[in-house]
Short mmCIF file of C-alpha atoms and ligand atoms in Angstrom, two decimals:
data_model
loop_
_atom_site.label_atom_id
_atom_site.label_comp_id
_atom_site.label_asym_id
_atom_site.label_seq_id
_atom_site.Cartn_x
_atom_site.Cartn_y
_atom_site.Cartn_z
CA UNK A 1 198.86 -36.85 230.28
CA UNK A 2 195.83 -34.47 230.21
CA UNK A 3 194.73 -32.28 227.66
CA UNK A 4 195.10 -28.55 227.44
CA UNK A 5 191.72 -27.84 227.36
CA UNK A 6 191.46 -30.56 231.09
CA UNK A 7 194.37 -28.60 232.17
CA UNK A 8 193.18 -24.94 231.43
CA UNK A 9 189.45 -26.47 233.83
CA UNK A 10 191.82 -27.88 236.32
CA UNK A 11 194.87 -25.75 236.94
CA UNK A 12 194.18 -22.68 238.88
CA UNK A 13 197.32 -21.29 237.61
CA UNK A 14 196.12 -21.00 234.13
CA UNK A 15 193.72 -18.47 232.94
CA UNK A 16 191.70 -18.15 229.62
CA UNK A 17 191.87 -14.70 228.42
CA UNK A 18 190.21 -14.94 225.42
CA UNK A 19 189.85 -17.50 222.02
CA UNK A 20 193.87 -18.06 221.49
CA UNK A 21 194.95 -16.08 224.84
CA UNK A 22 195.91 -17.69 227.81
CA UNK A 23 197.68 -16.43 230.78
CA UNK A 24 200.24 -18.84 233.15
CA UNK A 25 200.59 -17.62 236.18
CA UNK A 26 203.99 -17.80 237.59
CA UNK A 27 205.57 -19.69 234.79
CA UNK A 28 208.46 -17.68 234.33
CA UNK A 29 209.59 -18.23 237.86
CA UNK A 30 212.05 -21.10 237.08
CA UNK A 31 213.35 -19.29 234.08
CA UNK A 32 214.40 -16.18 236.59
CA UNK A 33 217.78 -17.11 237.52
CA UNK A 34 219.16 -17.40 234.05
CA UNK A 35 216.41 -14.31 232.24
CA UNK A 36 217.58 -11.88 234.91
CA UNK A 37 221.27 -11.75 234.22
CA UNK A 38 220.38 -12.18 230.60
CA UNK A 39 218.71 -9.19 230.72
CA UNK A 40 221.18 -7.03 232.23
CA UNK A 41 224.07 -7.91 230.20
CA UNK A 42 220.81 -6.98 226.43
CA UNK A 43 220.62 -3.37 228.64
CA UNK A 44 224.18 -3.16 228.90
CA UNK A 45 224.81 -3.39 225.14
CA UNK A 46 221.34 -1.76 224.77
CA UNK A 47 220.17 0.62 226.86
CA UNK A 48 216.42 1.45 227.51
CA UNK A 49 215.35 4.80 225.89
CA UNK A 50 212.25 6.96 225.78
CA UNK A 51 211.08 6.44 221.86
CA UNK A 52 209.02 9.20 219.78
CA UNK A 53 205.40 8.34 218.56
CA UNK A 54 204.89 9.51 214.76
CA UNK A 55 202.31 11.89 216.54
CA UNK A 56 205.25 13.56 218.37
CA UNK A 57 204.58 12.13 221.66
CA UNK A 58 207.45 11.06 224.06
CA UNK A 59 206.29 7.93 225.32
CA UNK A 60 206.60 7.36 229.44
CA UNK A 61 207.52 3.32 228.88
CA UNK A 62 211.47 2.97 227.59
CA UNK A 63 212.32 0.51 225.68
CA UNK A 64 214.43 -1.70 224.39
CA UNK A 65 215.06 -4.73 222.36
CA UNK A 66 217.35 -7.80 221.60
CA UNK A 67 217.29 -10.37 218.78
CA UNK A 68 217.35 -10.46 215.12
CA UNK A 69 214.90 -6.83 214.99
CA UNK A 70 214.10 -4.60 216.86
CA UNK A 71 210.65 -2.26 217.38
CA UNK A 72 211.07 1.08 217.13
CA UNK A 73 209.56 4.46 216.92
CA UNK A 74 210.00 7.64 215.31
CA UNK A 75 208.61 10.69 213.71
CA UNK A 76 208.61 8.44 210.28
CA UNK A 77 206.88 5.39 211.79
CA UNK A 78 206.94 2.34 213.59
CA UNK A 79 208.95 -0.19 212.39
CA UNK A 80 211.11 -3.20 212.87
CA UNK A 81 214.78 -2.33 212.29
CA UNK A 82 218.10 -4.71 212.24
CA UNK A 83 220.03 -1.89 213.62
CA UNK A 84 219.63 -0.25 217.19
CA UNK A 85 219.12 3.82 215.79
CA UNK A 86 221.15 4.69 219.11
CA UNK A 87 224.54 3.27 217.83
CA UNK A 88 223.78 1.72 214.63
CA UNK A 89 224.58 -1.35 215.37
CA UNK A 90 223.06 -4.18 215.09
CA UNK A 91 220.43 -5.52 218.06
CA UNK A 92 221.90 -7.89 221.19
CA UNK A 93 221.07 -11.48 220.42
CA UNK A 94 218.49 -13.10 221.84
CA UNK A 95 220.05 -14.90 224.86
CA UNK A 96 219.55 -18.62 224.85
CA UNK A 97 217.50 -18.18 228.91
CA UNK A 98 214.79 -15.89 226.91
CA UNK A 99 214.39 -18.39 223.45
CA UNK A 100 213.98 -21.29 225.88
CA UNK A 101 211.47 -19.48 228.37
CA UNK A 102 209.33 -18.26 225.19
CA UNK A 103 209.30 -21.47 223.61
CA UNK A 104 208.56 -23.42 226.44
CA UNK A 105 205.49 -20.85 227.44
CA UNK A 106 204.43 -21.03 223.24
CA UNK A 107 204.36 -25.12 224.09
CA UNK A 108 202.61 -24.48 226.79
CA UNK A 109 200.05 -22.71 225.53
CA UNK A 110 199.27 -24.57 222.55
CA UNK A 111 201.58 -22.96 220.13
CA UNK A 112 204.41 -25.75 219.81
CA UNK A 113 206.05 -24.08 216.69
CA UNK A 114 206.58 -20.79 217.78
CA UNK A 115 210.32 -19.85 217.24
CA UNK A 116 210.67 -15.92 218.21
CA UNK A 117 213.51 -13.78 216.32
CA UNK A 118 212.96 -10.53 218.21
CA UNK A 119 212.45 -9.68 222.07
CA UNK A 120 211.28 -6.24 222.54
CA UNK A 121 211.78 -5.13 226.76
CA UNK A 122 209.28 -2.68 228.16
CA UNK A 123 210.49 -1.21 231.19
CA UNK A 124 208.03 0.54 233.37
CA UNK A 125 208.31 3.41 236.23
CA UNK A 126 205.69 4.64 238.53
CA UNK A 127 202.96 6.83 236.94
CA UNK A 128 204.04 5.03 233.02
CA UNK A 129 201.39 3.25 230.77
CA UNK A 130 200.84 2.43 227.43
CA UNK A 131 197.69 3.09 225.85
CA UNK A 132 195.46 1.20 224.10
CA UNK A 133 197.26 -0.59 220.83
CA UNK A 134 197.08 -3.32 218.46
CA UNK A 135 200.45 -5.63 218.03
CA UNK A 136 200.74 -5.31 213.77
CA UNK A 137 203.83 -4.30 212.97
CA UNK A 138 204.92 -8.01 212.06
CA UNK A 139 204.84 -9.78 208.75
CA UNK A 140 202.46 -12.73 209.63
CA UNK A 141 200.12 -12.89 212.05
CA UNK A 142 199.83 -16.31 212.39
CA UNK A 143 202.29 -16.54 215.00
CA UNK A 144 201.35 -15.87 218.87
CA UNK A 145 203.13 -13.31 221.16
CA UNK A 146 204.55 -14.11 224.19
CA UNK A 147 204.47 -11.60 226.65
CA UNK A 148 207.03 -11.82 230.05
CA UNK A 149 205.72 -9.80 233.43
CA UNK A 150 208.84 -8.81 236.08
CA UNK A 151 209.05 -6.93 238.80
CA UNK A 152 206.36 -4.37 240.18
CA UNK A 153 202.66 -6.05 238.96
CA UNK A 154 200.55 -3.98 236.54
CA UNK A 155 196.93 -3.62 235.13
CA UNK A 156 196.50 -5.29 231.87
CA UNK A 157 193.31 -4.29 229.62
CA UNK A 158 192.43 -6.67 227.04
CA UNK A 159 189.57 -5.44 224.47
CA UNK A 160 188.59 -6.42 221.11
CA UNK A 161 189.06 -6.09 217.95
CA UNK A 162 187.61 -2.73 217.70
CA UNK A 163 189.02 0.20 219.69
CA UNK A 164 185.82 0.80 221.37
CA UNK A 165 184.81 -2.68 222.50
CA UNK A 166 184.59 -3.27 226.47
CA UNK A 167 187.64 -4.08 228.90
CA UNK A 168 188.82 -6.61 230.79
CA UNK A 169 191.28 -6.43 233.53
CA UNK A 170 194.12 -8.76 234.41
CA UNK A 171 196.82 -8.29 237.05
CA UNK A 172 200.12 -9.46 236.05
CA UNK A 173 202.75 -10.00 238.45
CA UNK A 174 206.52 -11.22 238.88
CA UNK A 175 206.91 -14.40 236.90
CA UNK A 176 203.73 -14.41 235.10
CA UNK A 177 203.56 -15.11 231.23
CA UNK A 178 200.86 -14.17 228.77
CA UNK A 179 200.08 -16.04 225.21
CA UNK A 180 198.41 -15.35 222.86
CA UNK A 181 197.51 -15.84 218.86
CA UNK A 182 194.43 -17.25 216.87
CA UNK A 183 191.38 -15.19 217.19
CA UNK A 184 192.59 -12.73 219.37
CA UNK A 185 196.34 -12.16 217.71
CA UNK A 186 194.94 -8.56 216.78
CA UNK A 187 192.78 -7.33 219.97
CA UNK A 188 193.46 -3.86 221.39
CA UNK A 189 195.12 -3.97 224.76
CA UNK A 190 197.45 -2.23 227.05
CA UNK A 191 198.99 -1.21 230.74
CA UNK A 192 197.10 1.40 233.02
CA UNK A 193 199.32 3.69 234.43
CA UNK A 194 201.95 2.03 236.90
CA UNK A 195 201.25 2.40 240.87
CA UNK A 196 204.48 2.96 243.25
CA UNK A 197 206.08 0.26 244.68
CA UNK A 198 209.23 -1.70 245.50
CA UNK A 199 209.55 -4.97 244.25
CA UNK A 200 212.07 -7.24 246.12
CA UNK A 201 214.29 -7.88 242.73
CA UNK A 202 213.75 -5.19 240.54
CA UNK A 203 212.93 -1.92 242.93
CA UNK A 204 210.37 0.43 241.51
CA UNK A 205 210.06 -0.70 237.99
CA UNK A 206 207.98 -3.44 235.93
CA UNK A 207 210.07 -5.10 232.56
CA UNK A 208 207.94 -6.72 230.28
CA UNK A 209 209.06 -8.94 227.42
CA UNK A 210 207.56 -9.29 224.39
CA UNK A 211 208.40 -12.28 221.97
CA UNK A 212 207.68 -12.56 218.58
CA UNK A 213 207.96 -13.99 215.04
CA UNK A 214 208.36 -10.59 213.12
CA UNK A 215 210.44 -11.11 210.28
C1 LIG B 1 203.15 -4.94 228.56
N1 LIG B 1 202.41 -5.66 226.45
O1 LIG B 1 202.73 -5.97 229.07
C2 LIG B 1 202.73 -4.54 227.20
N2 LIG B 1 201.48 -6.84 223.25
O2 LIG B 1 203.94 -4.20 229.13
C3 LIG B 1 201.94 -5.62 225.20
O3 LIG B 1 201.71 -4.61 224.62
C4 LIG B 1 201.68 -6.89 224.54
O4 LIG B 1 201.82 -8.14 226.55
C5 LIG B 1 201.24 -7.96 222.58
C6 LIG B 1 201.21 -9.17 223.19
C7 LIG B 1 201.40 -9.26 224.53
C8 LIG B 1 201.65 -8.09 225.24
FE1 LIG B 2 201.18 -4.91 222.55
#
C-alpha cells in the first residue's frame, strides 16, 4: 500500500491544488449511477431556486440543498437554516449514494473523519458564475469540503487567503471531485462564467455538490 503523498507523485489522476486541497479526477464516476437518481428525487422535494445576496443581487447559479441544513441567502444574511424558506419544511435528507461518495473522496484525500450533515447543489446554466468567495458560514473550520463536478465542465479559480492574491485555474469536468481543508479551508475561489454546451447526461447545465460539516 503506498502513501498519499507516493500516490499524489504517481497518479496522474490526482492533482495538488494547494496545502490541504487536492483534486481526483474522475472519482465520482462509479458513484454516478446511484448520485444521479439521488439527486433528482433532493430536486423533486427541493427545487433549485435563484437566492438573493444581502447586497440585493439575484444570483445567476440556483441552488439547492439536502441534509440536516441548508445554505441560504437573503436580504438578512447568509445562513444555514433547518428549514427550506420555500415550504418551510425541513431539508431532503442526505441520500445514503451522496454520504458514501463524500466520505469515500474525504478518505481519499486524507481526511478519514469527515462525516458531512449538509449537501448544498449548485446548478449551473450557460453564461452563470459565482464570484469570488470564501466558504465561512460553518461552525468549525476544521473540517474539509468536498466539492462534486457533473455535467457541462467549468473554470475553477482558486486564490488565497486574501481577495487580491493571484489565480489559478482548474478545469473540472463530469465525475471529478475536489477536497479540501487545512491551510487552505479559507482561500477565495470560484466558477468563471459557464460556456454553452451539451453534456451527454445532464444537457446544458453543470451541478456541483458541496459537502460539509456545518453544524
Ligand atoms: C462550484 N464551489 O464548484 C462552487 N466551495 O460550483 C464552491 O464554491 C466550493 O467547490 C468550497 C469548497 C469547494 C467548492
Ligand atoms: Fe465555495
Amino acid at each position: 500500500m503506498t502513501d498519499l503523498f507516493t500516490r499524489l507523485v504517481v497518479d496522474p489522476s490526482r492533482e495538488a491544488v494547494a496545502e490541504g486541497a487536492i483534486l481526483l479526477r474522475g472519482f465520482a464516476l462509479s458513484f454516478e449511477d446511484r448520485v444521479l437518481p439521488a439527486l433528482r428525487s433532493v430536486i423533486e422535494q427541493a427545487p433549485f431556486r435563484h437566492m438573493v445576496t444581502p447586497g440585493g443581487y439575484t444570483m445567476s447559479v440556483a441552488m439547492t440543498n439536502c441534509g440536516a441544513a441548508g445554505w441560504v441567502t437573503d436580504r438578512s444574511g447568509y445562513r444555514y437554516d433547518r428549514h427550506d424558506p420555500e415550504t418551510a419544511r425541513p431539508w431532503p435528507a442526505l441520500p445514503s449514494s451522496f454520504l458514501d461518495l463524500a466520505i469515500a473522496a474525504a478518505k481519499e484525500a486524507g481526511y478519514a473523519d469527515f462525516r458531512p450533515d449538509v449537501c448544498l447543489i449548485n446548478r449551473y446554466e450557460p453564461g452563470a458564475k459565482l464570484s469570488l468567495h470564501q466558504d465561512k458560514d460553518e461552525r468549525d473550520y476544521a473540517h474539509p469540503i468536498v466539492s462534486v463536478s457533473l455535467g457541462l465542465p467549468a473554470t475553477f479559480q482558486f486564490g488565497g487567503p486574501n481577495r487580491i492574491d493571484p489565480i489559478r485555474k482548474y478545469a473540472l469536468r463530469h465525475g471529478d471531485a475536489v477536497v479540501w481543508g487545512g491551510q487552505s479551508r479559507l482561500f477565495y475561489h470560484g466558477i468563471t462564467e459557464l460556456k454553452d454546451g451539451d453534456h451527454e447526461i445532464l444537457g446544458r447545465m453543470r451541478i456541483n455538490l458541496t459537502f460539509r460539516r456545518a453544524l
